[in-house]
XYZ file of N, CA and C in Angstrom:
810
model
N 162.814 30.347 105.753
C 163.546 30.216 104.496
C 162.547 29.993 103.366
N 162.473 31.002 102.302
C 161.830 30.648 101.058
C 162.778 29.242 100.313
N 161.366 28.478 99.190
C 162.025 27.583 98.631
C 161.176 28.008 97.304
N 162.086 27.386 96.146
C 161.824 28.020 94.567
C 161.979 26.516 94.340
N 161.093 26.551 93.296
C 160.960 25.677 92.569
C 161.284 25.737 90.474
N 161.584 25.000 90.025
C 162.180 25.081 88.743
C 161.643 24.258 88.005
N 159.856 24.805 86.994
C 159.158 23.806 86.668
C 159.148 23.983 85.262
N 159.494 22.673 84.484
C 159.292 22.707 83.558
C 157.973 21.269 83.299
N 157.291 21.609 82.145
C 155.509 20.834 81.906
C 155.866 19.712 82.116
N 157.128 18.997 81.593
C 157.110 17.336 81.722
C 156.936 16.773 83.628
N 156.920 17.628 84.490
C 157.001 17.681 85.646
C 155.704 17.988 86.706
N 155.689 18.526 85.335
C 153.412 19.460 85.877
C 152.772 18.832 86.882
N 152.686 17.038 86.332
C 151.768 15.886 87.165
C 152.861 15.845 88.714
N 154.016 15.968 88.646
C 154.533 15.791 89.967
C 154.324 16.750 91.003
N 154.429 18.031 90.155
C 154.323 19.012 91.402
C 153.711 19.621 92.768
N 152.072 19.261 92.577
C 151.317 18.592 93.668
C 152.104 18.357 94.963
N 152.134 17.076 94.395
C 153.102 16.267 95.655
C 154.890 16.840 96.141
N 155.356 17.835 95.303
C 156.867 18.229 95.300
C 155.649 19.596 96.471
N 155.120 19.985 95.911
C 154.497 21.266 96.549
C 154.078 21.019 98.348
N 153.567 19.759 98.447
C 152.367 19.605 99.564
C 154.070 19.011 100.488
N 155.196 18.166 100.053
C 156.216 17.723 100.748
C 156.823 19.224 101.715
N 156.953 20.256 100.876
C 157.716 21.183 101.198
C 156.746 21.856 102.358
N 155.756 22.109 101.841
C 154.831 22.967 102.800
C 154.431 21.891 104.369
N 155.138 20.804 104.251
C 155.311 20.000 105.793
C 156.825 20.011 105.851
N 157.640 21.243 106.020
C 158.975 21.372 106.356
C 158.728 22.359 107.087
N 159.337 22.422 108.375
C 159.288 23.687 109.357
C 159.459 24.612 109.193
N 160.811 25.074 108.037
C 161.977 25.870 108.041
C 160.896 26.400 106.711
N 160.026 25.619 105.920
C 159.922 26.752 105.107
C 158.629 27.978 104.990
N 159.000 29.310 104.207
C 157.815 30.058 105.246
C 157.183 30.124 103.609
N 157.707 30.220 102.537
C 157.114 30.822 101.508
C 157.764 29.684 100.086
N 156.965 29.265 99.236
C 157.005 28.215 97.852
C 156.936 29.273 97.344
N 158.260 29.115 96.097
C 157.585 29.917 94.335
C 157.816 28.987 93.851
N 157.242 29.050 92.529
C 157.780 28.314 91.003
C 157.684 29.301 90.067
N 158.809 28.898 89.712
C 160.160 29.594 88.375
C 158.800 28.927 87.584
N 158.580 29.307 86.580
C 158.216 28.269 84.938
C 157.269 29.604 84.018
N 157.067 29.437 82.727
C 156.695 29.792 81.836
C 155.093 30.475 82.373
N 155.115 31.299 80.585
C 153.932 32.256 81.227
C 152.737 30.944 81.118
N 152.729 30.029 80.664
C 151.477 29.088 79.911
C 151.505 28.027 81.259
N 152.272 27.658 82.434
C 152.058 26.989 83.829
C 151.407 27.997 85.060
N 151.551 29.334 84.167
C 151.663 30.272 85.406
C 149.804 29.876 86.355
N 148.972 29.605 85.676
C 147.143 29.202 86.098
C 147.457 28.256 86.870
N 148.217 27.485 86.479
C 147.842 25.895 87.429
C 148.760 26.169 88.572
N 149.772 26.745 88.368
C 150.511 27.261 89.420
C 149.750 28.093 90.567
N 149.456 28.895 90.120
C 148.662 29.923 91.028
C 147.694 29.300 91.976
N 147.021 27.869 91.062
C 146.192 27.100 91.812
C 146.483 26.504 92.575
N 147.752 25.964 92.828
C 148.214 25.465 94.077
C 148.511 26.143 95.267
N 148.185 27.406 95.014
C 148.709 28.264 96.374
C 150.151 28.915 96.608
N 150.985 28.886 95.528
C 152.300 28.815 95.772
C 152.956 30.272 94.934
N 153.343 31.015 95.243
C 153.906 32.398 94.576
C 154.402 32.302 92.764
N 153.995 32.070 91.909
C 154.302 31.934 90.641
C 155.105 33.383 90.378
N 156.551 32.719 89.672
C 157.400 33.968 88.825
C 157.733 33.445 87.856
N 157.937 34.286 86.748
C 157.607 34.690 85.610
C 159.585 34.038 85.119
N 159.443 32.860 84.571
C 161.081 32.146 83.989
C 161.917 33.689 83.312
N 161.884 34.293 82.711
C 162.196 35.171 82.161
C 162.471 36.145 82.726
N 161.832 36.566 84.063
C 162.285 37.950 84.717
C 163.405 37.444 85.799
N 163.688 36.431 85.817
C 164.966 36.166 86.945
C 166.009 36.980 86.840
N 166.742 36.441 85.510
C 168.414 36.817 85.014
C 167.927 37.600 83.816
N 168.697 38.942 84.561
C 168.120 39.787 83.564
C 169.249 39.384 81.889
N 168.509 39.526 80.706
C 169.242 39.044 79.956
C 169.295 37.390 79.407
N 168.495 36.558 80.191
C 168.601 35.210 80.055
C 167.279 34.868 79.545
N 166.585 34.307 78.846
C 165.194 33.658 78.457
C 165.239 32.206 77.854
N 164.069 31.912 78.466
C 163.715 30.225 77.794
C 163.937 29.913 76.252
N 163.814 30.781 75.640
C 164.453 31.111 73.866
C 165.632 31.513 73.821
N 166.466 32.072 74.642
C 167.520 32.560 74.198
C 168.545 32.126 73.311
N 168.707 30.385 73.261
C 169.139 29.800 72.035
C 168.454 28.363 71.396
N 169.086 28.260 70.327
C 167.828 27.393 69.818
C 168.379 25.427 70.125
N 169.474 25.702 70.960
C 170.016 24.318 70.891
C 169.266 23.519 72.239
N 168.514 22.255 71.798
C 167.709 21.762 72.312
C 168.291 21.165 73.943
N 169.792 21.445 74.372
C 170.095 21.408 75.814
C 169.852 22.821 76.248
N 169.625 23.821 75.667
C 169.486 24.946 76.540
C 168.752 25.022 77.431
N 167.253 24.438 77.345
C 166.328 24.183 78.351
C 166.877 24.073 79.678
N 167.768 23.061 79.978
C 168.321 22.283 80.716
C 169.470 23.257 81.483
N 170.399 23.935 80.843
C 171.512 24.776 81.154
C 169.701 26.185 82.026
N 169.035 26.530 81.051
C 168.728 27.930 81.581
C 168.378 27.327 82.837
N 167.467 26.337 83.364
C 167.046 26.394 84.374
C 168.053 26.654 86.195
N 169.150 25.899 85.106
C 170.500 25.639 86.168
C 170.782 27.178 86.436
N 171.079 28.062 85.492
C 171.405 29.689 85.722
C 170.277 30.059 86.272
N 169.070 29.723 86.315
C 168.062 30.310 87.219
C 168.087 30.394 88.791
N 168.366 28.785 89.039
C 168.797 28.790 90.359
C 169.570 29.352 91.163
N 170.608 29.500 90.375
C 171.549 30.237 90.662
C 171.696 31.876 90.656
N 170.322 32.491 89.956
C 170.321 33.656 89.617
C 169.781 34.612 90.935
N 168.833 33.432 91.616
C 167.570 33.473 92.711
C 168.826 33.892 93.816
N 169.910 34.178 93.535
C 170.687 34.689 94.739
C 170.270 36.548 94.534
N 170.214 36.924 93.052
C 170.099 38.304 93.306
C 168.757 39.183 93.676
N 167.744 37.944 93.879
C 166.520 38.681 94.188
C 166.478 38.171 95.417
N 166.590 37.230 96.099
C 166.428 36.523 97.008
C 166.657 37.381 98.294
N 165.891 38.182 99.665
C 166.560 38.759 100.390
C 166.566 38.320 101.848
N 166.593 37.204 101.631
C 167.015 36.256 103.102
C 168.284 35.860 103.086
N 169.180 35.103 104.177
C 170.838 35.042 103.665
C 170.249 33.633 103.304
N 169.680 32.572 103.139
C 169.503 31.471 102.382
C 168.295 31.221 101.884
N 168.415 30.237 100.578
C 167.284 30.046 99.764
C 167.390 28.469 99.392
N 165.917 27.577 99.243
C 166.016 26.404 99.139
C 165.186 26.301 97.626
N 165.768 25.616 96.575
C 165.808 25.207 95.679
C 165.476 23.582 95.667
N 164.316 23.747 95.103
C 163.988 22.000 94.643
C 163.410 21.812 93.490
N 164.157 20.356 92.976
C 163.617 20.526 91.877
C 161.849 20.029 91.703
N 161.255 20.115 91.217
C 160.217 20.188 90.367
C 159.656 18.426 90.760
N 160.286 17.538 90.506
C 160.190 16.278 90.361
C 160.667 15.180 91.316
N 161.187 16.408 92.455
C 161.418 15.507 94.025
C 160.304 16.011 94.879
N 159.667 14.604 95.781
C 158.940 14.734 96.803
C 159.624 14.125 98.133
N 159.493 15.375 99.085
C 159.805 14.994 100.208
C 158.521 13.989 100.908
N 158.917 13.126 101.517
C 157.994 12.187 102.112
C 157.664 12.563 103.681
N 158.549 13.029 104.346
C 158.461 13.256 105.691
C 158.925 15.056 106.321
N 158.658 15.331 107.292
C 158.928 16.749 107.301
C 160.719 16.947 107.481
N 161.766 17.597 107.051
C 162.704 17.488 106.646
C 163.138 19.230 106.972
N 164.218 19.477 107.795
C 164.923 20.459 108.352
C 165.958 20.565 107.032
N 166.308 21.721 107.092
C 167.419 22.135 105.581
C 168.488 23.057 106.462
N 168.132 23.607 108.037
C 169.510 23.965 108.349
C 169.819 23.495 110.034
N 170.844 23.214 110.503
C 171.227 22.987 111.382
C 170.812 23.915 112.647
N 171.039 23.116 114.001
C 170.378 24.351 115.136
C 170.928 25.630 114.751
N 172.849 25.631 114.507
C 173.232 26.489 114.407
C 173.031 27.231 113.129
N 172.438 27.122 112.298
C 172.209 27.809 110.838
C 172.704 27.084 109.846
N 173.514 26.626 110.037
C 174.505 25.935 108.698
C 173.643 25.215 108.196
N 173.917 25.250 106.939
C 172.735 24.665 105.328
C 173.586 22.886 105.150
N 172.372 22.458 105.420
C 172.909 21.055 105.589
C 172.219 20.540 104.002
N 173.509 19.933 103.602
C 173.631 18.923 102.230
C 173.230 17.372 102.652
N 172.797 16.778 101.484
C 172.333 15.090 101.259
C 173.438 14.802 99.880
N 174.031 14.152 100.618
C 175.128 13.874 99.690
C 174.725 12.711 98.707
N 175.261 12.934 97.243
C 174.864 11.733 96.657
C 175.602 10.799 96.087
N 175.451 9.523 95.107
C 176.522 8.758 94.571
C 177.406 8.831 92.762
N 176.598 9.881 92.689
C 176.895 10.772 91.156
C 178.008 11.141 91.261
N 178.842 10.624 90.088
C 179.988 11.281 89.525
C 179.926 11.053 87.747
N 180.472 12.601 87.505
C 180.098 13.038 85.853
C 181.250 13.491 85.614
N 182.153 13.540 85.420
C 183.453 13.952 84.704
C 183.715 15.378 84.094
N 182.535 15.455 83.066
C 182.126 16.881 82.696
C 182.058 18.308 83.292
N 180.900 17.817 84.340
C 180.926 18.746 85.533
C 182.032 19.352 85.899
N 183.425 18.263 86.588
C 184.357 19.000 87.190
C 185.871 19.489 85.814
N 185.498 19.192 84.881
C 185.924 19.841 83.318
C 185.310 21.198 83.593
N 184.107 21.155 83.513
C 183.559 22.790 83.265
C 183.800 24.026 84.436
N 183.765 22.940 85.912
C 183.891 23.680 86.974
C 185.204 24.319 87.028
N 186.346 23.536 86.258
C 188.297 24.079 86.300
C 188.014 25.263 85.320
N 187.142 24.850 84.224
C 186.756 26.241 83.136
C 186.597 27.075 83.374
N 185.730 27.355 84.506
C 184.883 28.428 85.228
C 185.900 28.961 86.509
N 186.330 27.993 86.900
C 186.833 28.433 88.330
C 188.697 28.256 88.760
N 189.442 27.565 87.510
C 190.479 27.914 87.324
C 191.379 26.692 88.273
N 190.552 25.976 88.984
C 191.275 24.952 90.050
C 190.023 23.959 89.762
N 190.752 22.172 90.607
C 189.692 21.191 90.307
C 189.464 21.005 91.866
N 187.850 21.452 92.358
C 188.205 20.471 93.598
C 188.352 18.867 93.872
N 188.250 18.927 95.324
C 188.706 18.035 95.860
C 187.540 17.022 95.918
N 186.790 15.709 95.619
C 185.696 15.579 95.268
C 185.735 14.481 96.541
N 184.955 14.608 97.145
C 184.452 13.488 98.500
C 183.466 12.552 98.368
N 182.603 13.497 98.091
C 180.771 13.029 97.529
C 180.539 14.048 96.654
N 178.749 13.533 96.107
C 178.539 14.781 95.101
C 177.234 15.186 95.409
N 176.824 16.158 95.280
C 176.010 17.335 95.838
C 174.833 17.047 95.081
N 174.817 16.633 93.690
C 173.379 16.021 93.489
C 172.389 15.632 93.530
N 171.783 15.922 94.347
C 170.639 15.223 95.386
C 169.182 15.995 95.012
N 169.186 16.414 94.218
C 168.027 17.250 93.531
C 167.222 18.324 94.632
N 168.067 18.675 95.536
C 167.623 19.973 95.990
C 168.989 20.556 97.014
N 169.168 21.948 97.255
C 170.231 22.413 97.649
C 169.820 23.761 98.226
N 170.283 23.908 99.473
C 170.459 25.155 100.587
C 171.480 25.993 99.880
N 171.105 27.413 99.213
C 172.072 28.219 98.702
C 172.142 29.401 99.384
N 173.433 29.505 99.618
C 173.587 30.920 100.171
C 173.675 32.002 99.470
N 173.390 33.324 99.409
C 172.891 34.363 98.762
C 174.314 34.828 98.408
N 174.951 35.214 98.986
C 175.757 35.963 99.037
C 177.835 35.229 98.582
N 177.132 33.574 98.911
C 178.453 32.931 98.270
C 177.798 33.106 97.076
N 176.595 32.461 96.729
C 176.385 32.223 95.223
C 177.119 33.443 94.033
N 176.588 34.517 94.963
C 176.998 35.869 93.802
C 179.076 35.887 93.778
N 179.499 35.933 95.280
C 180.980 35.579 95.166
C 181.468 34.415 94.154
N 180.584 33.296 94.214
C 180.786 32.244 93.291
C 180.788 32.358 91.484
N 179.474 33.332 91.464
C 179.548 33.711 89.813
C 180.096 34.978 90.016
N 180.901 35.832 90.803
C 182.126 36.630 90.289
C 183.308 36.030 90.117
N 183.455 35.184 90.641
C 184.866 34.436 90.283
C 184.425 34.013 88.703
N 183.595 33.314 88.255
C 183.803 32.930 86.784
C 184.646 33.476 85.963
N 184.866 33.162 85.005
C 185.980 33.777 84.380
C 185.620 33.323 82.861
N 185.854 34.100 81.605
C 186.622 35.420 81.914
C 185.683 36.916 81.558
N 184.283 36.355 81.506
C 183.326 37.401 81.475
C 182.748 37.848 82.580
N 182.555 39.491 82.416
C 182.245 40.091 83.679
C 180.637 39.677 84.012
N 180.215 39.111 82.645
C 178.291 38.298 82.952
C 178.466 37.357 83.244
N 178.292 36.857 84.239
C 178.830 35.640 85.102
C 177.607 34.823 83.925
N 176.591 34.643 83.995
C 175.922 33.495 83.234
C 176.620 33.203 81.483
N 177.608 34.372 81.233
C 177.809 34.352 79.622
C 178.676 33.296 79.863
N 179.441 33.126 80.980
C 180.717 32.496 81.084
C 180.113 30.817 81.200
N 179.193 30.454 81.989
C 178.416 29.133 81.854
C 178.345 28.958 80.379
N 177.283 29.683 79.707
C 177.303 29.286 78.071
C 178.644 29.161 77.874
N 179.037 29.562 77.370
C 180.735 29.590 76.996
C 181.489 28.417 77.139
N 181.111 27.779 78.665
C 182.399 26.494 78.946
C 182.030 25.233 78.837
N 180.530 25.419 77.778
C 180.350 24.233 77.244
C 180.666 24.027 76.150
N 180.629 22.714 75.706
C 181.139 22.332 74.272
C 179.845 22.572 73.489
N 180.134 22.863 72.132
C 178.856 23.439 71.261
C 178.860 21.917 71.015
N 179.537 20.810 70.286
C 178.940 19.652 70.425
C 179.726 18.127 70.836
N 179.454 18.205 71.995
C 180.196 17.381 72.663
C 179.379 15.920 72.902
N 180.628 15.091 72.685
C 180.428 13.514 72.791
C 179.393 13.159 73.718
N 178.756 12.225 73.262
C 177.510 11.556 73.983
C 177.310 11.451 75.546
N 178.777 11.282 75.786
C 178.577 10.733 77.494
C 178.472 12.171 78.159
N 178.672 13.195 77.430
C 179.318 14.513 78.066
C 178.149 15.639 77.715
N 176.805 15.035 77.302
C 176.052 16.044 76.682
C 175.209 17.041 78.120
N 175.495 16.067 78.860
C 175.110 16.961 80.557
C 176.707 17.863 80.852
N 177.167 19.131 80.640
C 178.488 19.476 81.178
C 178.494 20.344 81.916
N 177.399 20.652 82.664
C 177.230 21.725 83.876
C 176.636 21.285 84.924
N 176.639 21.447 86.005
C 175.695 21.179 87.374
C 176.042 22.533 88.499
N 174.503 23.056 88.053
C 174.974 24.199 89.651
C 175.303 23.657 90.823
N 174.320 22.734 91.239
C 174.566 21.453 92.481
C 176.243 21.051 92.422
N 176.349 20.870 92.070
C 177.848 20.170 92.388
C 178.906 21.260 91.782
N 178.772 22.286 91.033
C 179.789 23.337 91.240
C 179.456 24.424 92.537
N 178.350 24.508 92.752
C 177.938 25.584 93.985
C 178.672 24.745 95.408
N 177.844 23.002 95.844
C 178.723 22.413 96.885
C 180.125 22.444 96.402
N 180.771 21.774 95.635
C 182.460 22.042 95.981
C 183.071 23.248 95.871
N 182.626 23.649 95.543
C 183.409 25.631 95.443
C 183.003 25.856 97.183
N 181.716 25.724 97.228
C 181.335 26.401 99.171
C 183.013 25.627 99.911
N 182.630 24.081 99.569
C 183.373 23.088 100.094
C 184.820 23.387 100.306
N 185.544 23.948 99.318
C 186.982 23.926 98.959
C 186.892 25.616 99.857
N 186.373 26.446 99.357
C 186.895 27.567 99.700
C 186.136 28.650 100.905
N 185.046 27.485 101.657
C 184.214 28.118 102.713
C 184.386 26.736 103.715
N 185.048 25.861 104.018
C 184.889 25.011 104.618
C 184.343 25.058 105.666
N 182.827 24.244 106.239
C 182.218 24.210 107.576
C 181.318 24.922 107.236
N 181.416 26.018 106.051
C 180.121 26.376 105.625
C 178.826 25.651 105.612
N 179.416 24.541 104.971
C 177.951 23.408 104.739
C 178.433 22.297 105.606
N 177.638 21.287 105.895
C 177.431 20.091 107.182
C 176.343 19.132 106.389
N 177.545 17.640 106.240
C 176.639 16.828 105.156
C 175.781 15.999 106.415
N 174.873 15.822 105.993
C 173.346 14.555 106.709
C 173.301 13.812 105.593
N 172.632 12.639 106.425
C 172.132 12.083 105.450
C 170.864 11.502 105.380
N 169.656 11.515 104.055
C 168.893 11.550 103.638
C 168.706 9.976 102.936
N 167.656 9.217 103.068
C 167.187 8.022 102.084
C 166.554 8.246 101.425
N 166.638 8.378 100.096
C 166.713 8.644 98.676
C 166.454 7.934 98.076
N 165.933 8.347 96.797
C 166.058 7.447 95.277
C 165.630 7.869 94.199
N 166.234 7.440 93.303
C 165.806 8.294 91.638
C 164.301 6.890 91.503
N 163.421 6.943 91.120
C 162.550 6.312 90.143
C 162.173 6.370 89.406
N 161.295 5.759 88.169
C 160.959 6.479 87.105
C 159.596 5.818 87.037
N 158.747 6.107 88.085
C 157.642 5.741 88.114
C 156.888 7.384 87.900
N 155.132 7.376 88.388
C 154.449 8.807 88.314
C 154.125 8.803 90.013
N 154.415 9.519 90.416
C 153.492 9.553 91.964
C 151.893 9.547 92.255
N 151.612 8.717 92.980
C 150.205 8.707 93.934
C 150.211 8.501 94.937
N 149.188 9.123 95.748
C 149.387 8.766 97.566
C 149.343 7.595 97.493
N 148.674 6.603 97.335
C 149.300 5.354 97.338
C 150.600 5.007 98.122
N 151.392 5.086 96.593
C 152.847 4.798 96.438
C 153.623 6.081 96.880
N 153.139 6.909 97.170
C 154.209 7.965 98.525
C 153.900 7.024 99.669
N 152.923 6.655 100.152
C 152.591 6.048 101.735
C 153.315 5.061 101.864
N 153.945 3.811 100.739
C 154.454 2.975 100.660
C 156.160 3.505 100.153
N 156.614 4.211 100.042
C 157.678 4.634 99.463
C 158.188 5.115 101.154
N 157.230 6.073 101.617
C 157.573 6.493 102.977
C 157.880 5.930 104.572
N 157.492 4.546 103.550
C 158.275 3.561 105.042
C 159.655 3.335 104.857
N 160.829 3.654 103.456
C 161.646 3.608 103.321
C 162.683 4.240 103.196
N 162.163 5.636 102.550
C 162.939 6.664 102.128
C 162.432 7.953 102.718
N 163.329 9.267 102.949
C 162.999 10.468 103.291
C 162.353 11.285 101.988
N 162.639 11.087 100.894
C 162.346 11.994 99.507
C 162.900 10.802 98.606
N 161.764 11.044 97.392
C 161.906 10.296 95.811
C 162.265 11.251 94.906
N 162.831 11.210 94.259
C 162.533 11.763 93.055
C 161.940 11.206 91.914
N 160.964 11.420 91.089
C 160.389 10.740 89.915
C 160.967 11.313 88.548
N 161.461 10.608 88.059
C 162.429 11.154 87.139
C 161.914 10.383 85.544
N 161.464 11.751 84.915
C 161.163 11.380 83.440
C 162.406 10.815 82.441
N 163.651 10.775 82.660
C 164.372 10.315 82.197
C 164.554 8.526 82.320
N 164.130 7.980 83.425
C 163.765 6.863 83.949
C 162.977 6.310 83.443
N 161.151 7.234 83.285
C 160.603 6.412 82.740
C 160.173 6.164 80.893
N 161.543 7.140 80.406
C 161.579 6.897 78.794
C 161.800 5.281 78.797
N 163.207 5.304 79.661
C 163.885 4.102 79.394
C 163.281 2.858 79.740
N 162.868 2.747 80.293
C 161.850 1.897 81.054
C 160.617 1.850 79.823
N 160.077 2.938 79.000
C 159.317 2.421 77.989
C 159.982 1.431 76.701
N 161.529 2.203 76.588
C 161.942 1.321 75.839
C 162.816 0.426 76.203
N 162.689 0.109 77.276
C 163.390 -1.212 77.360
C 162.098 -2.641 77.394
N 160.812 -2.243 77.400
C 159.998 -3.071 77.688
C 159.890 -4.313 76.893
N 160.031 -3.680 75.422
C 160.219 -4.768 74.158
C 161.442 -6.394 74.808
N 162.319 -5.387 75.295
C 163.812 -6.710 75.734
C 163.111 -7.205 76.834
N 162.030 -6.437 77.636
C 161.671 -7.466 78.675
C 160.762 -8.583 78.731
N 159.796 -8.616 77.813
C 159.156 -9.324 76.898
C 159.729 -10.499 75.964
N 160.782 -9.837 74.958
C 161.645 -10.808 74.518
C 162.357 -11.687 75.747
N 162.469 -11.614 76.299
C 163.431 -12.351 77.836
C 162.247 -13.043 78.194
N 161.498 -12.255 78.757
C 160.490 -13.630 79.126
C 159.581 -14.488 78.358
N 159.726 -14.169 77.376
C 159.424 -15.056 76.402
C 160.254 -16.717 75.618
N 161.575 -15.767 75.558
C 162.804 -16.748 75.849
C 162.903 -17.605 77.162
N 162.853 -17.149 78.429
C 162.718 -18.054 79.353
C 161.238 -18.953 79.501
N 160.262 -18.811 79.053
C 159.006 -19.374 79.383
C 159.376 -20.328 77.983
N 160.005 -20.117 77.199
C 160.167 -21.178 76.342
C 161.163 -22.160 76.425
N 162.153 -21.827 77.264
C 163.196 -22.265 77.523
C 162.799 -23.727 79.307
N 161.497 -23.043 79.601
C 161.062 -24.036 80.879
C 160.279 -25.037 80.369
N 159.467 -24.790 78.849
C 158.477 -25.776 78.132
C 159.170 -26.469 77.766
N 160.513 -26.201 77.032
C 161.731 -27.223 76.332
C 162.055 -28.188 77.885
N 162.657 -27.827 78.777
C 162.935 -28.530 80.542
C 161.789 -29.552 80.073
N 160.512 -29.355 80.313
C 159.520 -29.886 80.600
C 159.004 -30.960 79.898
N 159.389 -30.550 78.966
C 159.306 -32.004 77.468
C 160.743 -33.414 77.590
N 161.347 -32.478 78.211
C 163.301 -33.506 78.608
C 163.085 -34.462 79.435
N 163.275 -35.420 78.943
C 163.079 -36.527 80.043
C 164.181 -36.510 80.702
């Protein structure tokens, strides 16, 4: 089974380690990375098949609009696009910023593409998925898990059902809100519209396992993989984590500053 990767620069320093996890998986025979013509050198240097973000979906590009979530939406239609070039019946997709820690099987003896179910629920998502797909599924767990076994041939059944354009990716643009409320500014997930659509209307298709996990928002080093790997199967290092974590530092400071003053006051109390 080939696995693709979906790199965008804020991710650059992780990939290394997202790269060296995969290439200790049995199942996989061949790495690409999706990303821009300006990653394509360092890419190449890792050993791993570099393609060109732009030649996936024909019609789709990293510019194609100027609204600063597009980034985010194209990469999702990419993944999803990797069904029409792809000529194996499955393809493994990871993102960019998860490292597997240990060697890790993606299909069952019998073939079936085994999911890591996660604890994500977004509201949005299954808004856009009734948009697209005309019914809500049935939601158990959520498919989020920052990498996913896709089948070639549902995926394309999956973006013919979209509705109501015959360009299955026009119809994604489309069933988002041009500017939607804060909590809702994420309103697509291939991951969790690709699992519940398989789910609802291929049942037994997919076979959930389970995986020990975690989002962090630290940077990876062998180090802290060697120590991470007595606990968990795969991390993800997540730049969204460690914004917040820069700005929350000020309140953590203020707090302990408040408490170290608050033990000198104790200490003076008779």
């Amino acid at each position: 089974m080939n696995a693709y990767i979906t790199l965008h620069k804020k991710d650059a320093a992780v990939l290394p380690y997202c790269i060296q996890g995969l290439q200790a998986c049995p199942e996989i025979s061949h790495i690409a990375v999706l990303a821009g013509q300006d990653l394509a050198a360092s890419c190449l240097g890792l050993g791993v098949r570099f393609l060109d973000e732009d030649d996936i979906v024909p019609g789709v590009r990293h510019d194609l609009f100027a609204s600063p979530r597009w980034g985010w939406y194209f990469q999702q239609i990419l993944k999803l696009g990797i069904a029409w070039i792809e000529e194996e019946v499955h393809y493994l997709v990871v993102d960019a910023d998860t490292v597997f820690l240990h060697p890790v099987r993606f299909l069952s003896p019998d073939g079936i593409p085994l999911y890591t179910p996660a604890w994500e629920y977004h509201a949005p998502y299954f808004m856009s998925f009734a948009r697209l797909l005309g019914f809500t599924p049935q939601r158990k767990a959520s498919f989020i898990a920052h990498h996913m076994v896709f089948q070639c041939d549902l995926v394309r059944e999956m973006c013919a059902a979209f509705r109501p354009h015959p360009v299955w990716w026009q119809n994604v643009v489309d069933c988002l809100e041009p500017s939607p409320p804060d909590y809702s500014k994420s309103q697509f997930s291939e991951y969790e519209t690709y699992g519940h659509y398989v789910q609802t209307i291929h049942p037994g298709v997919l076979s959930q396992r389970t995986l020990r996990w975690r989002n962090v928002g630290e940077m990876p080093s062998r180090r802290r993989l060697e120590r991470l790997a007595r606990d968990y199967d795969f991390i993800s290092f997540q730049e969204y984590l460690r914004v917040e974590q820069q700005l929350s530092r000020p309140w953590r400071v203020f707090l302990t500053n408040i408490k170290r003053r608050a033990l000198q006051i104790c200490a003076k109390t008779p």
